[in-house]
mmCIF file with all atom_site columns, C-alpha atoms in Angstrom:
data_model
loop_
_atom_site.group_PDB
_atom_site.id
_atom_site.type_symbol
_atom_site.label_atom_id
_atom_site.label_alt_id
_atom_site.label_comp_id
_atom_site.label_asym_id
_atom_site.label_entity_id
_atom_site.label_seq_id
_atom_site.pdbx_PDB_ins_code
_atom_site.Cartn_x
_atom_site.Cartn_y
_atom_site.Cartn_z
_atom_site.occupancy
_atom_site.B_iso_or_equiv
_atom_site.pdbx_formal_charge
_atom_site.auth_seq_id
_atom_site.auth_comp_id
_atom_site.auth_asym_id
_atom_site.auth_atom_id
_atom_site.pdbx_PDB_model_num
ATOM 1  C CA . MET M 1 1  ? 0.041  -0.007 0.157  1.00 49.00 ? 74  MET M CA 1
ATOM 2  C CA . MET M 1 2  ? 1.637  3.413  -1.106 1.00 55.00 ? 75  MET M CA 1
ATOM 3  C CA . ASN M 1 3  ? 1.701  6.331  1.433  1.00 55.00 ? 76  ASN M CA 1
ATOM 4  C CA . ARG M 1 4  ? 0.626  4.442  4.035  1.00 61.00 ? 77  ARG M CA 1
ATOM 5  C CA . TYR M 1 5  ? 0.742  6.165  7.213  1.00 61.00 ? 78  TYR M CA 1
ATOM 6  C CA . GLU M 1 6  ? 1.996  4.245  10.470 1.00 58.00 ? 79  GLU M CA 1
ATOM 7  C CA . ALA M 1 7  ? 1.676  5.408  13.892 1.00 59.00 ? 80  ALA M CA 1
ATOM 8  C CA . PRO M 1 8  ? 4.921  5.753  15.656 1.00 63.00 ? 81  PRO M CA 1
ATOM 9  C CA . ARG M 1 9  ? 5.563  3.386  18.370 1.00 67.00 ? 82  ARG M CA 1
ATOM 10 C CA . PRO M 1 10 ? 6.047  5.413  21.648 1.00 76.00 ? 83  PRO M CA 1
ATOM 11 C CA . ALA M 1 11 ? 9.482  5.136  23.116 1.00 86.00 ? 84  ALA M CA 1
ATOM 12 C CA . SER M 1 12 ? 10.347 2.103  25.432 1.00 95.00 ? 85  SER M CA 1
ATOM 13 C CA . GLU M 1 13 ? 13.201 1.192  27.503 1.00 97.00 ? 86  GLU M CA 1
ATOM 14 C CA . ALA M 1 14 ? 15.030 -2.048 26.352 1.00 98.00 ? 87  ALA M CA 1
ATOM 15 C CA . LYS M 1 15 ? 16.250 -4.536 28.650 1.00 98.00 ? 88  LYS M CA 1
ATOM 16 C CA . ILE M 1 16 ? 19.647 -5.669 27.222 1.00 97.00 ? 89  ILE M CA 1
ATOM 17 C CA . ARG M 1 17 ? 22.451 -7.987 28.125 1.00 98.00 ? 90  ARG M CA 1
ATOM 18 C CA . TYR M 1 18 ? 26.017 -6.458 27.984 1.00 98.00 ? 91  TYR M CA 1
ATOM 19 C CA . LEU M 1 19 ? 28.633 -8.430 26.748 1.00 98.00 ? 92  LEU M CA 1
ATOM 20 C CA . ASP M 1 20 ? 32.415 -7.577 25.349 1.00 96.00 ? 93  ASP M CA 1
ATOM 21 C CA . ALA M 1 21 ? 32.055 -5.659 22.238 1.00 94.00 ? 94  ALA M CA 1
ATOM 22 C CA . ASP M 1 22 ? 28.560 -5.977 21.447 1.00 96.00 ? 95  ASP M CA 1
ATOM 23 C CA . PHE M 1 23 ? 24.943 -6.515 23.517 1.00 97.00 ? 96  PHE M CA 1
ATOM 24 C CA . GLN M 1 24 ? 22.508 -8.486 23.121 1.00 97.00 ? 97  GLN M CA 1
ATOM 25 C CA . VAL M 1 25 ? 18.577 -7.096 23.334 1.00 97.00 ? 98  VAL M CA 1
ATOM 26 C CA . LEU M 1 26 ? 16.395 -9.066 25.741 1.00 98.00 ? 99  LEU M CA 1
ATOM 27 C CA . GLN M 1 27 ? 13.406 -7.374 25.772 1.00 97.00 ? 100 GLN M CA 1
ATOM 28 C CA . PRO M 1 28 ? 12.882 -4.913 22.500 1.00 96.00 ? 101 PRO M CA 1
ATOM 29 C CA . GLY M 1 29 ? 13.003 -1.169 23.116 1.00 96.00 ? 102 GLY M CA 1
ATOM 30 C CA . SER M 1 30 ? 14.378 2.009  21.872 1.00 96.00 ? 103 SER M CA 1
ATOM 31 C CA . TYR M 1 31 ? 16.619 3.480  24.626 1.00 97.00 ? 104 TYR M CA 1
ATOM 32 C CA . VAL M 1 32 ? 18.416 2.068  27.632 1.00 98.00 ? 105 VAL M CA 1
ATOM 33 C CA . ARG M 1 33 ? 18.841 4.553  30.281 1.00 98.00 ? 106 ARG M CA 1
ATOM 34 C CA . CYS M 1 34 ? 22.552 5.932  31.883 1.00 98.00 ? 107 CYS M CA 1
ATOM 35 C CA . ALA M 1 35 ? 23.377 4.218  35.140 1.00 98.00 ? 108 ALA M CA 1
ATOM 36 C CA . VAL M 1 36 ? 24.996 7.595  36.304 1.00 98.00 ? 109 VAL M CA 1
ATOM 37 C CA . THR M 1 37 ? 22.754 10.314 34.895 1.00 98.00 ? 110 THR M CA 1
ATOM 38 C CA . GLY M 1 38 ? 19.430 8.769  34.019 1.00 98.00 ? 111 GLY M CA 1
ATOM 39 C CA . GLN M 1 39 ? 19.457 10.258 30.474 1.00 98.00 ? 112 GLN M CA 1
ATOM 40 C CA . PRO M 1 40 ? 17.952 7.626  27.763 1.00 98.00 ? 113 PRO M CA 1
ATOM 41 C CA . ILE M 1 41 ? 20.679 6.415  25.092 1.00 98.00 ? 114 ILE M CA 1
ATOM 42 C CA . PRO M 1 42 ? 18.941 5.576  22.016 1.00 97.00 ? 115 PRO M CA 1
ATOM 43 C CA . LEU M 1 43 ? 20.161 1.801  20.980 1.00 97.00 ? 116 LEU M CA 1
ATOM 44 C CA . ASP M 1 44 ? 22.077 3.040  17.778 1.00 96.00 ? 117 ASP M CA 1
ATOM 45 C CA . GLU M 1 45 ? 23.898 5.671  19.959 1.00 97.00 ? 118 GLU M CA 1
ATOM 46 C CA . LEU M 1 46 ? 24.852 3.369  22.672 1.00 98.00 ? 119 LEU M CA 1
ATOM 47 C CA . ARG M 1 47 ? 28.760 2.690  23.011 1.00 97.00 ? 120 ARG M CA 1
ATOM 48 C CA . TYR M 1 48 ? 29.811 2.653  26.514 1.00 98.00 ? 121 TYR M CA 1
ATOM 49 C CA . TRP M 1 49 ? 28.719 -0.186 29.005 1.00 98.00 ? 122 TRP M CA 1
ATOM 50 C CA . SER M 1 50 ? 29.807 -2.310 31.754 1.00 97.00 ? 123 SER M CA 1
ATOM 51 C CA . VAL M 1 51 ? 29.942 -6.310 31.244 1.00 97.00 ? 124 VAL M CA 1
ATOM 52 C CA . GLU M 1 52 ? 30.827 -6.588 34.598 1.00 96.00 ? 125 GLU M CA 1
ATOM 53 C CA . ARG M 1 53 ? 28.096 -4.036 36.559 1.00 97.00 ? 126 ARG M CA 1
ATOM 54 C CA . GLN M 1 54 ? 25.796 -4.752 33.440 1.00 98.00 ? 127 GLN M CA 1
ATOM 55 C CA . GLU M 1 55 ? 24.924 -0.919 32.983 1.00 98.00 ? 128 GLU M CA 1
ATOM 56 C CA . ALA M 1 56 ? 24.986 1.516  30.307 1.00 98.00 ? 129 ALA M CA 1
ATOM 57 C CA . TYR M 1 57 ? 26.836 5.052  30.086 1.00 98.00 ? 130 TYR M CA 1
ATOM 58 C CA . VAL M 1 58 ? 25.884 8.068  27.965 1.00 98.00 ? 131 VAL M CA 1
ATOM 59 C CA . ASP M 1 59 ? 29.403 9.150  27.435 1.00 98.00 ? 132 ASP M CA 1
ATOM 60 C CA . ALA M 1 60 ? 32.866 8.191  28.159 1.00 98.00 ? 133 ALA M CA 1
ATOM 61 C CA . ALA M 1 61 ? 32.603 10.569 31.221 1.00 98.00 ? 134 ALA M CA 1
ATOM 62 C CA . ALA M 1 62 ? 29.934 8.820  32.894 1.00 98.00 ? 135 ALA M CA 1
ATOM 63 C CA . SER M 1 63 ? 31.686 5.511  32.566 1.00 98.00 ? 136 SER M CA 1
ATOM 64 C CA . LEU M 1 64 ? 34.831 6.901  33.926 1.00 98.00 ? 137 LEU M CA 1
ATOM 65 C CA . LYS M 1 65 ? 33.159 8.503  36.791 1.00 97.00 ? 138 LYS M CA 1
ATOM 66 C CA . ARG M 1 66 ? 31.171 4.970  37.600 1.00 97.00 ? 139 ARG M CA 1
ATOM 67 C CA . HIS M 1 67 ? 34.729 3.101  37.416 1.00 96.00 ? 140 HIS M CA 1
ATOM 68 C CA . LEU M 1 68 ? 36.018 5.571  39.607 1.00 97.00 ? 141 LEU M CA 1
ATOM 69 C CA . GLU M 1 69 ? 33.289 5.034  42.320 1.00 95.00 ? 142 GLU M CA 1
ATOM 70 C CA . THR M 1 70 ? 33.392 1.208  42.349 1.00 92.00 ? 143 THR M CA 1
ATOM 71 C CA . ARG M 1 71 ? 37.021 0.737  42.872 1.00 89.00 ? 144 ARG M CA 1
#
């Protein structure tokens, strides 16, 4: 069907299993939350996470902050 309008899905939080250099989506969604700032991170922009702590970070500074807090 041409020019079919589809209503956008509401944004929802994904459940992720963080792996070395990759992640596995356990529950579909469009974003995850930064463990430090609480800021939503779109999955296509997710670059920083901890496999050990199984949490995501919005940027390198947030990742470093959490690392220093948990040492």
